[in-house]
XYZ file of C-alpha atoms in Angstrom:
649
model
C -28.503 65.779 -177.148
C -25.715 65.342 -179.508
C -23.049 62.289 -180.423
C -20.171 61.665 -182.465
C -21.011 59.920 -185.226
C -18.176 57.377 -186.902
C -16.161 59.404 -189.048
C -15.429 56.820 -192.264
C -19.148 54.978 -192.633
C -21.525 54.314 -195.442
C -23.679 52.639 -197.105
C -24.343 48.727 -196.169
C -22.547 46.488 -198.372
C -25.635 45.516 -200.307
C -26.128 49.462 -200.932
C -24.935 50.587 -204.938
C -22.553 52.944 -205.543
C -24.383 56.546 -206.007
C -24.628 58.568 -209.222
C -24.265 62.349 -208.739
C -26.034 64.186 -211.906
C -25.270 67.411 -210.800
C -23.414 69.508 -212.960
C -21.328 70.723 -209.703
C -18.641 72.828 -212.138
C -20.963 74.279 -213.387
C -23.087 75.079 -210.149
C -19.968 76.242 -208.239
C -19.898 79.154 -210.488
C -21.235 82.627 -209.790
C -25.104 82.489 -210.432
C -26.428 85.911 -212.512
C -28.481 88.084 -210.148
C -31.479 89.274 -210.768
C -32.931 92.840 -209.623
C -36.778 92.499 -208.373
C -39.042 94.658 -206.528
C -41.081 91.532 -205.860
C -42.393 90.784 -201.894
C -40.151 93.339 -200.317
C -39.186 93.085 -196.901
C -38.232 96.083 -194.794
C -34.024 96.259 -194.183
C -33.683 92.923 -196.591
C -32.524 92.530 -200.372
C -35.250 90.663 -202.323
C -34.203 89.477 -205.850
C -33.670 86.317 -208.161
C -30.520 84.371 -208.725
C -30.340 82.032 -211.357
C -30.596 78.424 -210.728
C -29.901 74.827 -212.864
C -31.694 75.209 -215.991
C -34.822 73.366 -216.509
C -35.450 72.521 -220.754
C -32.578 74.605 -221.558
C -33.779 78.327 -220.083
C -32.144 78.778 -216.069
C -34.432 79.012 -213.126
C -34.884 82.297 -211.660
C -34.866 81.553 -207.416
C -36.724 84.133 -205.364
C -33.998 84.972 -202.050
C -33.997 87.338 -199.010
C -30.192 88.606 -198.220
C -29.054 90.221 -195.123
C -25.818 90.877 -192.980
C -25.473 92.223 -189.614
C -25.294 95.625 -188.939
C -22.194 97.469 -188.430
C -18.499 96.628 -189.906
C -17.457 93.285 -190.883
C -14.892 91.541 -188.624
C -11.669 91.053 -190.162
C -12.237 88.544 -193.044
C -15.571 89.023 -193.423
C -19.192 87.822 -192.138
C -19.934 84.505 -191.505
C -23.091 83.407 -193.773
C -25.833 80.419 -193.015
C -27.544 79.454 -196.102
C -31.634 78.443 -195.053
C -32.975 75.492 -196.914
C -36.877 75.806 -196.105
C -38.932 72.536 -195.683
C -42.574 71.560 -197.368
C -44.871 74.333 -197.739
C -42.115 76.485 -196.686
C -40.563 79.649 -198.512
C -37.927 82.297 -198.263
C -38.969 83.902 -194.591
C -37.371 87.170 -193.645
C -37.447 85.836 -189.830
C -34.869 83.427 -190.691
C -32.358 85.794 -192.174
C -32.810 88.182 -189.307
C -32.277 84.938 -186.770
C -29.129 84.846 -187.935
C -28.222 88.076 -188.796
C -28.742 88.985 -184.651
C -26.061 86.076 -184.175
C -23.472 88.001 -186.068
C -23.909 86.032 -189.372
C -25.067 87.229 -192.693
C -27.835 84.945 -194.298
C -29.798 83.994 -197.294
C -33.243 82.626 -197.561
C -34.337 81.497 -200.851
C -37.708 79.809 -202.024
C -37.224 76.525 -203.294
C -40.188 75.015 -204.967
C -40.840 77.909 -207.664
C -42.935 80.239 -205.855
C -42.435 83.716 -204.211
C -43.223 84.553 -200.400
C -46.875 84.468 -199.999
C -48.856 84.302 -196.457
C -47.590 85.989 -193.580
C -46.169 83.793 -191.355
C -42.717 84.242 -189.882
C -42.823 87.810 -191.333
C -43.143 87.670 -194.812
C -44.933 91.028 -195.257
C -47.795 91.465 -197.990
C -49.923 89.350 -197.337
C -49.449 87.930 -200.759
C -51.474 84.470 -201.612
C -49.358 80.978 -200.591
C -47.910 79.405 -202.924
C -47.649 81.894 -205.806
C -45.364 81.621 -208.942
C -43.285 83.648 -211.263
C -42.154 83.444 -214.703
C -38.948 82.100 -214.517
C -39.600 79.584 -211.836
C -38.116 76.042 -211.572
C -40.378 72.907 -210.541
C -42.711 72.868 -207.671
C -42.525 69.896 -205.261
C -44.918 67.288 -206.137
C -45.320 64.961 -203.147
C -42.603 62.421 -202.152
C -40.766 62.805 -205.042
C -44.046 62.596 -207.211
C -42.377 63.967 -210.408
C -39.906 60.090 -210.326
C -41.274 59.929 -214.178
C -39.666 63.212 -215.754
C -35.887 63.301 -216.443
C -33.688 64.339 -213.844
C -32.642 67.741 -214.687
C -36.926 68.631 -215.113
C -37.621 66.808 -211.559
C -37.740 69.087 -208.005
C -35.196 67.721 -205.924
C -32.449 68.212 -208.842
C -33.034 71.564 -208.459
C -33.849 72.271 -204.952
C -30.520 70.748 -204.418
C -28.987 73.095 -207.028
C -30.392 76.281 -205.868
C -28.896 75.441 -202.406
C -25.533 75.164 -204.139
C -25.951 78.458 -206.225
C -26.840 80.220 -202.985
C -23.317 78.928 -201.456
C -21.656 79.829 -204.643
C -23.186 83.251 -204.352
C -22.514 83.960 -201.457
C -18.796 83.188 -201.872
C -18.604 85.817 -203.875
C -19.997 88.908 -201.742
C -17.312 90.829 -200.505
C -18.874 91.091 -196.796
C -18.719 87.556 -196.689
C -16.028 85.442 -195.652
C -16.303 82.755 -198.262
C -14.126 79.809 -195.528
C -17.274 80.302 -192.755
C -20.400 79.435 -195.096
C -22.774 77.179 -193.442
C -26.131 75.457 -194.210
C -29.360 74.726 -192.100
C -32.085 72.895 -193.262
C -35.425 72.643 -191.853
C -37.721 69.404 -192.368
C -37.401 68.854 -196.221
C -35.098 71.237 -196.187
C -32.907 69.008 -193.794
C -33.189 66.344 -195.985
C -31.997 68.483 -198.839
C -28.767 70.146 -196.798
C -28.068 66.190 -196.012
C -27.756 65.856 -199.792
C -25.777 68.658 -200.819
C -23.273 67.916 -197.784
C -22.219 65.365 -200.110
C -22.213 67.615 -202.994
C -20.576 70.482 -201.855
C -17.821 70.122 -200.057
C -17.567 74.145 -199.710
C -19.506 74.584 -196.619
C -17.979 75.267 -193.488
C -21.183 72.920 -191.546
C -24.274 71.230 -192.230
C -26.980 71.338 -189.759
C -29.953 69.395 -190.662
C -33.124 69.704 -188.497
C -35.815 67.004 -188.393
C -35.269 65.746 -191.700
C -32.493 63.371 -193.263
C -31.902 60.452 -194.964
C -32.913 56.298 -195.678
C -36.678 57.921 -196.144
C -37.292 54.692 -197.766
C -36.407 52.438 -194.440
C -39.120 54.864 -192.577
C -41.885 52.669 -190.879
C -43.814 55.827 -190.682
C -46.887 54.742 -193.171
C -47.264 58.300 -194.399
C -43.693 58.079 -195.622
C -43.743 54.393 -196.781
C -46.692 54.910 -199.542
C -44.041 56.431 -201.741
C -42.305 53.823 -201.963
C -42.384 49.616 -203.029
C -44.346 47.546 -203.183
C -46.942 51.074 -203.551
C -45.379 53.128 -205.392
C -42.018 52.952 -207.634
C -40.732 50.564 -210.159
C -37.968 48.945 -209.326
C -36.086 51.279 -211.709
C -37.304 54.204 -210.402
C -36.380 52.937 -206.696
C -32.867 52.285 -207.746
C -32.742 55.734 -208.818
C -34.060 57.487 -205.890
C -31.681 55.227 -203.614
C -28.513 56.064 -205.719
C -29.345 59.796 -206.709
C -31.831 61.307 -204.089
C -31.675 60.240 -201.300
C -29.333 61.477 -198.698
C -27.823 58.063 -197.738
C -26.289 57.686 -201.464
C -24.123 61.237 -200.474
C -23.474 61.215 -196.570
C -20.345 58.723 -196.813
C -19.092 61.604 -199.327
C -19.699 64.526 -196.867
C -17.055 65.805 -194.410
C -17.860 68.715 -193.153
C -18.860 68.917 -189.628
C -22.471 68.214 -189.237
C -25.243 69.019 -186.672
C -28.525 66.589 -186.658
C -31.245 68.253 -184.784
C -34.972 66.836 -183.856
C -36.574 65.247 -180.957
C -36.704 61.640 -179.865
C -40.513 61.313 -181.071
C -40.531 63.489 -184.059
C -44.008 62.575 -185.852
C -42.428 62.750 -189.621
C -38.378 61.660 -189.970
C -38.186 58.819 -186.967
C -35.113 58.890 -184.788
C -34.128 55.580 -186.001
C -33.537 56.553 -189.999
C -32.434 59.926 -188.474
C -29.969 58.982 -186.243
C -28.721 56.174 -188.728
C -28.120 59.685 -191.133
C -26.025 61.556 -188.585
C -23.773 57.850 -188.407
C -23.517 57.898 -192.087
C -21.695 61.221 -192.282
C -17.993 60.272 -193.569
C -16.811 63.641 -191.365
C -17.404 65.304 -187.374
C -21.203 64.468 -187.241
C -23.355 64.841 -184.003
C -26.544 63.874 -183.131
C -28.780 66.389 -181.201
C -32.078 66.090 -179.703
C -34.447 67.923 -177.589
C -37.290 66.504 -176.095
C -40.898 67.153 -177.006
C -39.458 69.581 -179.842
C -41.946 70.905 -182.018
C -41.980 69.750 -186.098
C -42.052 73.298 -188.118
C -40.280 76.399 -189.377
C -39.750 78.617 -186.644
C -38.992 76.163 -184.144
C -36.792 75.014 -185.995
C -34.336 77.698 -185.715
C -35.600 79.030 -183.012
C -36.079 76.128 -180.528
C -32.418 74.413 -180.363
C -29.990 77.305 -178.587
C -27.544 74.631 -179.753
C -27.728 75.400 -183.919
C -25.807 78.647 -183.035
C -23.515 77.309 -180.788
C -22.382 74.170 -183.155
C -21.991 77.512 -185.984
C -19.845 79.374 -183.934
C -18.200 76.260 -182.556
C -17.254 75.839 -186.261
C -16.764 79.540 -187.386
C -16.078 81.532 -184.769
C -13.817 79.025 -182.381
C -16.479 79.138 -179.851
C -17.210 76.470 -177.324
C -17.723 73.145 -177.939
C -20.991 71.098 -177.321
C -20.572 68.127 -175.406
C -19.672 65.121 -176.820
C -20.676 61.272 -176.154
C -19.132 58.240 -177.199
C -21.547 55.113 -178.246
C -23.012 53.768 -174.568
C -21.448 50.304 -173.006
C -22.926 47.202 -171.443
C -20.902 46.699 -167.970
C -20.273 43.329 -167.753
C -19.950 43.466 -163.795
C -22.941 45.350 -162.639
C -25.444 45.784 -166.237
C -25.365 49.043 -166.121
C -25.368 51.303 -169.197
C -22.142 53.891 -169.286
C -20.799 56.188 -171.783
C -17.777 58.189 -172.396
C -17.926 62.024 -172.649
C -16.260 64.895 -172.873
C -17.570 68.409 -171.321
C -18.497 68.110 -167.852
C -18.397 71.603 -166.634
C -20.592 72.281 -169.403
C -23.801 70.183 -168.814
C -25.870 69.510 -165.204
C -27.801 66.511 -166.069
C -27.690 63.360 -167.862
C -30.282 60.624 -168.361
C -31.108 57.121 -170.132
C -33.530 57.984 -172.606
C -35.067 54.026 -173.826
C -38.379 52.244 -174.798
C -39.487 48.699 -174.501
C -42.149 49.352 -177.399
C -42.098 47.491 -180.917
C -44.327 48.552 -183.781
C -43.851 52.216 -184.978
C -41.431 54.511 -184.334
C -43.119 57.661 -183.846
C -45.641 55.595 -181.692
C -43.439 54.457 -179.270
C -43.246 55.362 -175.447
C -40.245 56.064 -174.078
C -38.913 55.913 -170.181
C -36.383 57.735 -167.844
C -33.380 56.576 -166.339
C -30.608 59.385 -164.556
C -27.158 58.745 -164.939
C -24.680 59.746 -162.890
C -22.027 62.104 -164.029
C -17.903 60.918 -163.262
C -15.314 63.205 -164.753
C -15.458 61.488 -168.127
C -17.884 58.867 -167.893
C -22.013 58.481 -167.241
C -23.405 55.819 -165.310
C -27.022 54.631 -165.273
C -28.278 54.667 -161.949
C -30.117 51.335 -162.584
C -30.240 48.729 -165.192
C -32.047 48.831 -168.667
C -35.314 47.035 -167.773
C -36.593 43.918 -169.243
C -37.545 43.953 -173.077
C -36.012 47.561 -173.459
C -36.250 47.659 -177.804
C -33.813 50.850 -178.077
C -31.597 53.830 -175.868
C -29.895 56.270 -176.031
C -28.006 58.538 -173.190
C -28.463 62.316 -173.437
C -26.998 65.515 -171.258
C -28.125 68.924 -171.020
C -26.893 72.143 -169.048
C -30.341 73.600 -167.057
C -29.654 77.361 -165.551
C -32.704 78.704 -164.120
C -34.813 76.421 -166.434
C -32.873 77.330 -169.417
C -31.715 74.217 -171.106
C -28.640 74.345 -173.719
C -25.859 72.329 -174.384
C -28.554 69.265 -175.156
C -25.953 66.118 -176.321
C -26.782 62.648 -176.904
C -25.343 59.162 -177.955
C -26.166 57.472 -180.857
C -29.244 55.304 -180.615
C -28.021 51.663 -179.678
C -31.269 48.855 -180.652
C -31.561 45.872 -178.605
C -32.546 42.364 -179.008
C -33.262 40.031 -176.088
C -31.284 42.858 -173.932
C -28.598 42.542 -175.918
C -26.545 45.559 -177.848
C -26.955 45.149 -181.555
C -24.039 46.329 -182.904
C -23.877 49.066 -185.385
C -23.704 48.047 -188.789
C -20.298 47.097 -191.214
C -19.435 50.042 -193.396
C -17.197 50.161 -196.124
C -15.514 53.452 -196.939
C -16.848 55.102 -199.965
C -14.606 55.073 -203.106
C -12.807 58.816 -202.390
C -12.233 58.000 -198.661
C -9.360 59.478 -196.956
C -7.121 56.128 -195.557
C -7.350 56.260 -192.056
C -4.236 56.516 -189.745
C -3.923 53.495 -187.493
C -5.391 55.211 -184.194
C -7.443 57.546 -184.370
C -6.896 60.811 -182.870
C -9.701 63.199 -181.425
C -9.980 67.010 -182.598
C -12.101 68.841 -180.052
C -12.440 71.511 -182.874
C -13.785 69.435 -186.290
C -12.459 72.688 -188.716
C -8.742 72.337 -187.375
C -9.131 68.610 -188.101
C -6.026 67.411 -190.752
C -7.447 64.504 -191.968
C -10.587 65.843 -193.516
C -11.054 67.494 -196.568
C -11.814 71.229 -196.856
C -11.338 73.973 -199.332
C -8.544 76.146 -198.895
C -8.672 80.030 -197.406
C -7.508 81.798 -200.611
C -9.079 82.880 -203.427
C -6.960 80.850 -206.213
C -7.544 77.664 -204.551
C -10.354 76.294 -207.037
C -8.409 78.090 -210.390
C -5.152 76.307 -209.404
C -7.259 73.208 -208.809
C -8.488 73.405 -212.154
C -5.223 74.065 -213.639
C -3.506 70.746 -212.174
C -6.657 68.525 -212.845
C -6.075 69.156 -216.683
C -2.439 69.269 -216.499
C -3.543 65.248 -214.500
C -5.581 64.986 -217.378
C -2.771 65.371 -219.728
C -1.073 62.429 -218.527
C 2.748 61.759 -218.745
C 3.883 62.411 -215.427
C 6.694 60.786 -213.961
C 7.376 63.340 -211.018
C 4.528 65.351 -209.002
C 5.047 67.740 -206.247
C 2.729 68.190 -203.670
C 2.701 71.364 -201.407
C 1.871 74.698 -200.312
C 3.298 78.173 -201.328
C 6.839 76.704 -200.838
C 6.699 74.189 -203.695
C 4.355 76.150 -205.670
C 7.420 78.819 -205.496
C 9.740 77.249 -207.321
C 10.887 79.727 -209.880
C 9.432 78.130 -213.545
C 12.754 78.261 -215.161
C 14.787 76.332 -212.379
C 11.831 73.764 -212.238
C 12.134 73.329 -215.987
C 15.839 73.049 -215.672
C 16.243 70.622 -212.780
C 13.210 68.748 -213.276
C 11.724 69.243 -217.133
C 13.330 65.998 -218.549
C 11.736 64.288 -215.814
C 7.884 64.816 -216.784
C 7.864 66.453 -213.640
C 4.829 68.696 -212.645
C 4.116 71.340 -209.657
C 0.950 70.567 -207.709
C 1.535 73.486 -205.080
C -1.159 75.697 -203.768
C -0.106 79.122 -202.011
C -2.147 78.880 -198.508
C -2.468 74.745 -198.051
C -3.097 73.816 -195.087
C -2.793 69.736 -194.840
C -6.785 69.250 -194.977
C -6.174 71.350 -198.220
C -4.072 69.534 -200.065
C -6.607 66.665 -199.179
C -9.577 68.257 -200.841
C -7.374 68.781 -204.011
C -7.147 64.852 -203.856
C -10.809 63.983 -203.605
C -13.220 62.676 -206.538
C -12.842 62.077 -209.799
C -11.154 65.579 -210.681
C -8.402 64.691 -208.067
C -5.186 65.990 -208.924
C -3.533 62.063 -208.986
C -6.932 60.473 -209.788
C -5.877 58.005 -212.356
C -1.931 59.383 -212.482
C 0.873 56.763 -212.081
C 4.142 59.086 -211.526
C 6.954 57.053 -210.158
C 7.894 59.450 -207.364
C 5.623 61.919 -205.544
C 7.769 64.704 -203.673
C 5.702 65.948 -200.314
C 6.024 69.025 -198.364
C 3.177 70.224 -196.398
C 2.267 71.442 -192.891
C 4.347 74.332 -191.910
C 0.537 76.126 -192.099
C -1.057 74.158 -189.683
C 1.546 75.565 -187.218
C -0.710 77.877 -185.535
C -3.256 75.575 -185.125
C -2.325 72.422 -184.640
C 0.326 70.564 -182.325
C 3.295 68.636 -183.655
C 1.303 65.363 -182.567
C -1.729 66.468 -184.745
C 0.029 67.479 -187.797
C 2.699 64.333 -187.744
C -1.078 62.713 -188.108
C -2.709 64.683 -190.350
C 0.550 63.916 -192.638
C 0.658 60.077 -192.050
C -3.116 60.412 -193.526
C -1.923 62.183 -196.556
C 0.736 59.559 -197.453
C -1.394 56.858 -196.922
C -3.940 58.949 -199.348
C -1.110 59.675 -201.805
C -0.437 55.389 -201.904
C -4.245 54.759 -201.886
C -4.796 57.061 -205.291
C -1.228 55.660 -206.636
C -0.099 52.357 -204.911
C 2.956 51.900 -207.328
C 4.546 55.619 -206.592
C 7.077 55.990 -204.012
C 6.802 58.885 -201.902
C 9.804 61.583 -200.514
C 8.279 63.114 -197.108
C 10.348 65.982 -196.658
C 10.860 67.524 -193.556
C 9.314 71.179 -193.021
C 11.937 73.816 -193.363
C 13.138 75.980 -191.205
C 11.504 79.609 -190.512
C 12.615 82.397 -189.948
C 9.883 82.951 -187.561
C 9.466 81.810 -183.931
C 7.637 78.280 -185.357
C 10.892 76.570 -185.333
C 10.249 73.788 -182.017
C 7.171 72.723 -183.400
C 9.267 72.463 -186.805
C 11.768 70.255 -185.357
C 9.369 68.235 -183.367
C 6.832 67.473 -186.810
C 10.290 66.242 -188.513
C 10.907 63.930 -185.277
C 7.879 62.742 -185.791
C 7.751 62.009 -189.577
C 10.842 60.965 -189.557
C 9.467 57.397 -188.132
C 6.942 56.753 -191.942
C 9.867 55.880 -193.414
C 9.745 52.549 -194.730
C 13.165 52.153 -196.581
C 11.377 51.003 -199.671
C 7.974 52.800 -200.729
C 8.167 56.157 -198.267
C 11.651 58.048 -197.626
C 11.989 60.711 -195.106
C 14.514 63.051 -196.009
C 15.073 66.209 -193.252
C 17.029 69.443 -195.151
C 16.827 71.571 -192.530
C 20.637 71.914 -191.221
C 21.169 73.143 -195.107
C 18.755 76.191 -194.296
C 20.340 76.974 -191.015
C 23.526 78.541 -189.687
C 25.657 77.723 -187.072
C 23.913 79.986 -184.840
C 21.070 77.440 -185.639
C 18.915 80.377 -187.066
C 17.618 80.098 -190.472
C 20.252 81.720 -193.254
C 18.659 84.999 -194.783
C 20.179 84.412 -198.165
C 17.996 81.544 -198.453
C 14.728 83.207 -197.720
C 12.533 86.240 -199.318
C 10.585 86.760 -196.192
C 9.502 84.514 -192.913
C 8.969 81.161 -194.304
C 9.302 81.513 -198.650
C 12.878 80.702 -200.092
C 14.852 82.912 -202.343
C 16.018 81.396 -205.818
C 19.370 80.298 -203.331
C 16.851 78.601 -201.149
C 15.519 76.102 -204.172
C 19.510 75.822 -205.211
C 19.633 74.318 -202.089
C 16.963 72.387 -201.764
C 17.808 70.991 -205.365
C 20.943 70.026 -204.436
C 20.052 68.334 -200.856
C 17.371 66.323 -202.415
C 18.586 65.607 -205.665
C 20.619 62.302 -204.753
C 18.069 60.572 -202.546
C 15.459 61.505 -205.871
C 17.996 60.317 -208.336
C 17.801 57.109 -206.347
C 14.133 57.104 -205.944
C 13.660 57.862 -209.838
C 15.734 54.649 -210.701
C 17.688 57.213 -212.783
């Protein structure tokens, strides 16, 4: 059962602002690896990686590798990263789960101790719960270690060893470093719903059971940890602006999967599905009924954890998708929007009229019937109903897949309660004014995510100190054509300007956005007077004109929200020498209409790159789409009297 979450939500407005004390520069860099001949398992790589350091000497973490057999596909293996939950370790099983899905996989140990046991095929028989040498900290309880300083406590470096094993992983050659993913089981979930907001890197998140807002859990075994039992009220400020996953979901954007079941006995559906709404990107909620709490099921049980991956990474089909359920006026009945109806058979009203406990609550049945885009209950909530939600499923010969739900709406007096006021968190993408659905979350303009090339962090790096620097009066923003411009015609044209060249080779729009985001974005704190933008023309093949038009109203609207005062040229996407040309005329059509006449100019160059056979001049271009030093003569000159203007010059 899975829904789409709201897209730009966080914390309530009482909530404070988070504090990340992750060193993530640091942790996005290539851990050492280790050779060990430690807890072998047959057709698997066994060895350490380093992790965060812990009193100044790293952390050595124990890991299982695999990829599938046989050659690579073209860019590499896709790779799940397996984030174990309490009591858990690295299991073999796991790695090979994915590995027969066609996706290479690591399985680390993350509470200090090497495989032990011999549960889900950990071979040895070792004893549970062994360490090593170089281990980091072991898990003490609910955050149990709240008294040591941050970098010595567990779940600063649980967190970090998941983000080593991404960065490692990144750099394997097999691997195709753009289709990284990360599964979480239990505590593990609730660590992958941390790190989502960490590192923005992965590809998908797919929590299972566990999540975030522990501390709102009514469960009692989960509420001892916390006031008026245990914690000061410094140490709950901490673990509500550091730990736990709330503080980092507005921040995370990558599509995300929440799996669990309606009744699960330790992470209740109503903190959990209040995790999957906090999201700030594509975030679903699915559940399965009567699913069972542990490792093994947990990648085993829900069919749909590999079909949201290859939804993501391998443009597979997409799991059905539920808006938040309605209140008829007319009749009282419940309905709900959706999208997929060849792909499930059933639908029902999942709800409870119980109070108290969460996980102690019985729930009812009510069947919906299923319209081409819309469910309808086939009889009204009853009296005192507390909470629903509205789940589908696809049964073939008692096979269930394809389970999708709502979100959970609570009632009071058998009224909806509506969902809570969020403000957007501080590095929030603005929002265009309607919002536009992507059935594919990865092809999605508007939200951040690393670009496909392998300079994309270095040249990054390079503008953020060059923002750093300060004294910029001109920025361009782009993709390989404005990172193209030959240096000395820049320098000449534009050098007296404090101009500087914020292009990256490969950007797609949802590129350029990542390159905005945090505190090391590339205008963070920059106050240039005019910012000249040209991006798009790589979102071509897979977006329509409509979507990208979108995706770059977003980015000017980002562009004034970092720099209100700077004015903005939009210019038009050039003209290719390729067959992309309609969709290039029909973006510019469409752009064309964000001018403002004050703060945003449009300016279209493309009859100067064009002959009168309306094809695109060779002289001006060094291949398909890339000018020629005539090219930037021309674009110079086309521009240069609406930027004179625009400069005040």
């Amino acid at each position: 059962m899975m829904a789409l979450a709201a897209q730009a939500v966080c914390a309530s407005a009482e909530a404070e602002r988070r504090t990340v004390v992750w060193d993530t520069k640091a942790l996005f860099e290539v851990p050492k690896v280790h050779a060990t001949t430690e807890r072998p398992a047959k057709g698997l790589r066994s060895f350490f990686y380093e992790g965060a350091d812990n009193k100044g000497k790293p952390t050595w973490v124990f890991a299982y590798y695999a990829a599938p057999e046989g050659t690579a596909p073209a860019g590499g293996w896709p790779a799940v990263v397996c984030a174990h939950g309490g009591g858990g370790t690295a299991y073999p099983e796991w790695v090979r789960h994915w590995n027969q899905r066609g996706y290479a996989a690591i399985a680390m140990d993350l509470e200090g101790h090497l495989p032990g046991g011999d549960a889900h095929q950990v071979e040895g028989n070792f004893p549970v719960g062994e360490g090593h040498e170089n281990a980091g900290p072991s898990r003490i309880d609910w955050f149990g270690d709240r008294d040591l300083p941050d970098q010595e406590q567990w779940f600063y470096h649980a967190v970090a060893d998941v983000v080593r094993a991404n960065s490692l992983l990144r750099a394997v050659k097999e691997i195709n470093r753009q289709k990284i993913g990360l599964t979480g089981i239990s505590w593990g979930g609730t660590i992958a719903s941390t790190v989502a907001g960490i590192d923005p890197r992965f590809a998908f998140v797919i929590p299972v059971y566990g999540g975030g807002y522990i501390h709102e859990s009514d469960n009692p075994g989960l509420a001892q940890w916390f006031p008026p039992k245990n914690m000061t009220e410094a140490q709950f400020h901490d673990y509500r602006t550091k730990w736990d996953p709330s503080a980092h979901l507005p921040h995370a954007k990558m599509p995300m999967l929440w799996v669990s079941s309606v009744a699960d006995p330790v992470f209740q559906i109503d903190i959990f599905a209040k995790s999957a709404r906090a999201a700030a990107g594509p975030s679903a909620l699915c559940l399965r009924p009567w699913m069972i709490h542990g490792h093994g099921n947990g990648w085993q049980d829900a069919v749909e954890i590999g079909q949201f991956a290859d939804q993501i990474v391998k443009d597979g089909p997409a799991l059905p998708r539920l808006a938040r359920p309605q209140m008829d006026d007319d009749t009282g009945l419940v309905t709900t929007r959706f999208l997929g109806k060849e792909d499930i058979t059933e639908a029902w009203i999942y709800l409870t009229t119980s109070k108290g406990i969460w996980k102690s609550r019985e729930w009812q049945f009510i069947q919906c019937t299923i319209g081409e885009k819309e469910l309808v209950a086939q009889k009204r909530l009853p009296e005192g109903t507390t909470a629903f939600l509205v789940y589908v499923f696809k049964d073939v010969g008692g096979f269930r897949s394809n389970h999708a739900a709502s979100e959970l709406v609570l009632m009071d007096g058998g009224t909806p309660i509506p969902p809570e006021e969020r403000e957007a968190p501080a590095e929030a993408d603005a929002a265009p004014d309607k919002p536009m659905v992507f059935p594919n979350p990865a092809t999605n303009p508007t939200i951040p995510a690393v670009g496909g090339v392998r300079w994309f962090w270095s040249t990054h790096a390079r503008n953020y100190e060059r923002r750093k620097a300060g004294n910029i009066d001109l920025c361009f923003l782009g993709d390989s054509i404005t990172q193209g411009w030959p240096g000395d015609m820049f320098t000449g044209y534009y050098g007296k300007l404090n101009a500087v060249n914020f292009g990256c080779g490969g950007d797609k729009i949802q590129h350029l956005l990542m390159r905005l985001e945090g505190d090391d974005g590339e205008l963070r704190g920059a106050t240039p007077k005019v910012v000249v933008l040209m991006i798009g023309i790589n979102n071509t093949g897979d977006n329509t004109a409509e979507e990208i038009a979108y995706g770059i109203k977003n980015m000017v609207k980002r562009i004034k929200k970092e720099c209100p005062e700077t004015k903005v040229l939009l210019l038009g996407l050039l003209p290719t020498r390729g067959n992309q040309n309609d969709k290039v005329k029909a973006v510019n059509a469409l752009t064309a209409k964000f001018d403002d006449r004050e703060s945003v100019r449009f300016l279209d160059m493309g009859a100067k790159f064009v002959g009168n056979d309306g094809k695109a001049i060779d002289a001006l271009y060094r291949d398909e789409v890339h000018l020629s030093r005539k090219g930037y003569e021309v674009w110079h000159a086309t521009m240069n009297p609406l930027l004179t203007e625009m400069m005040g010059r």
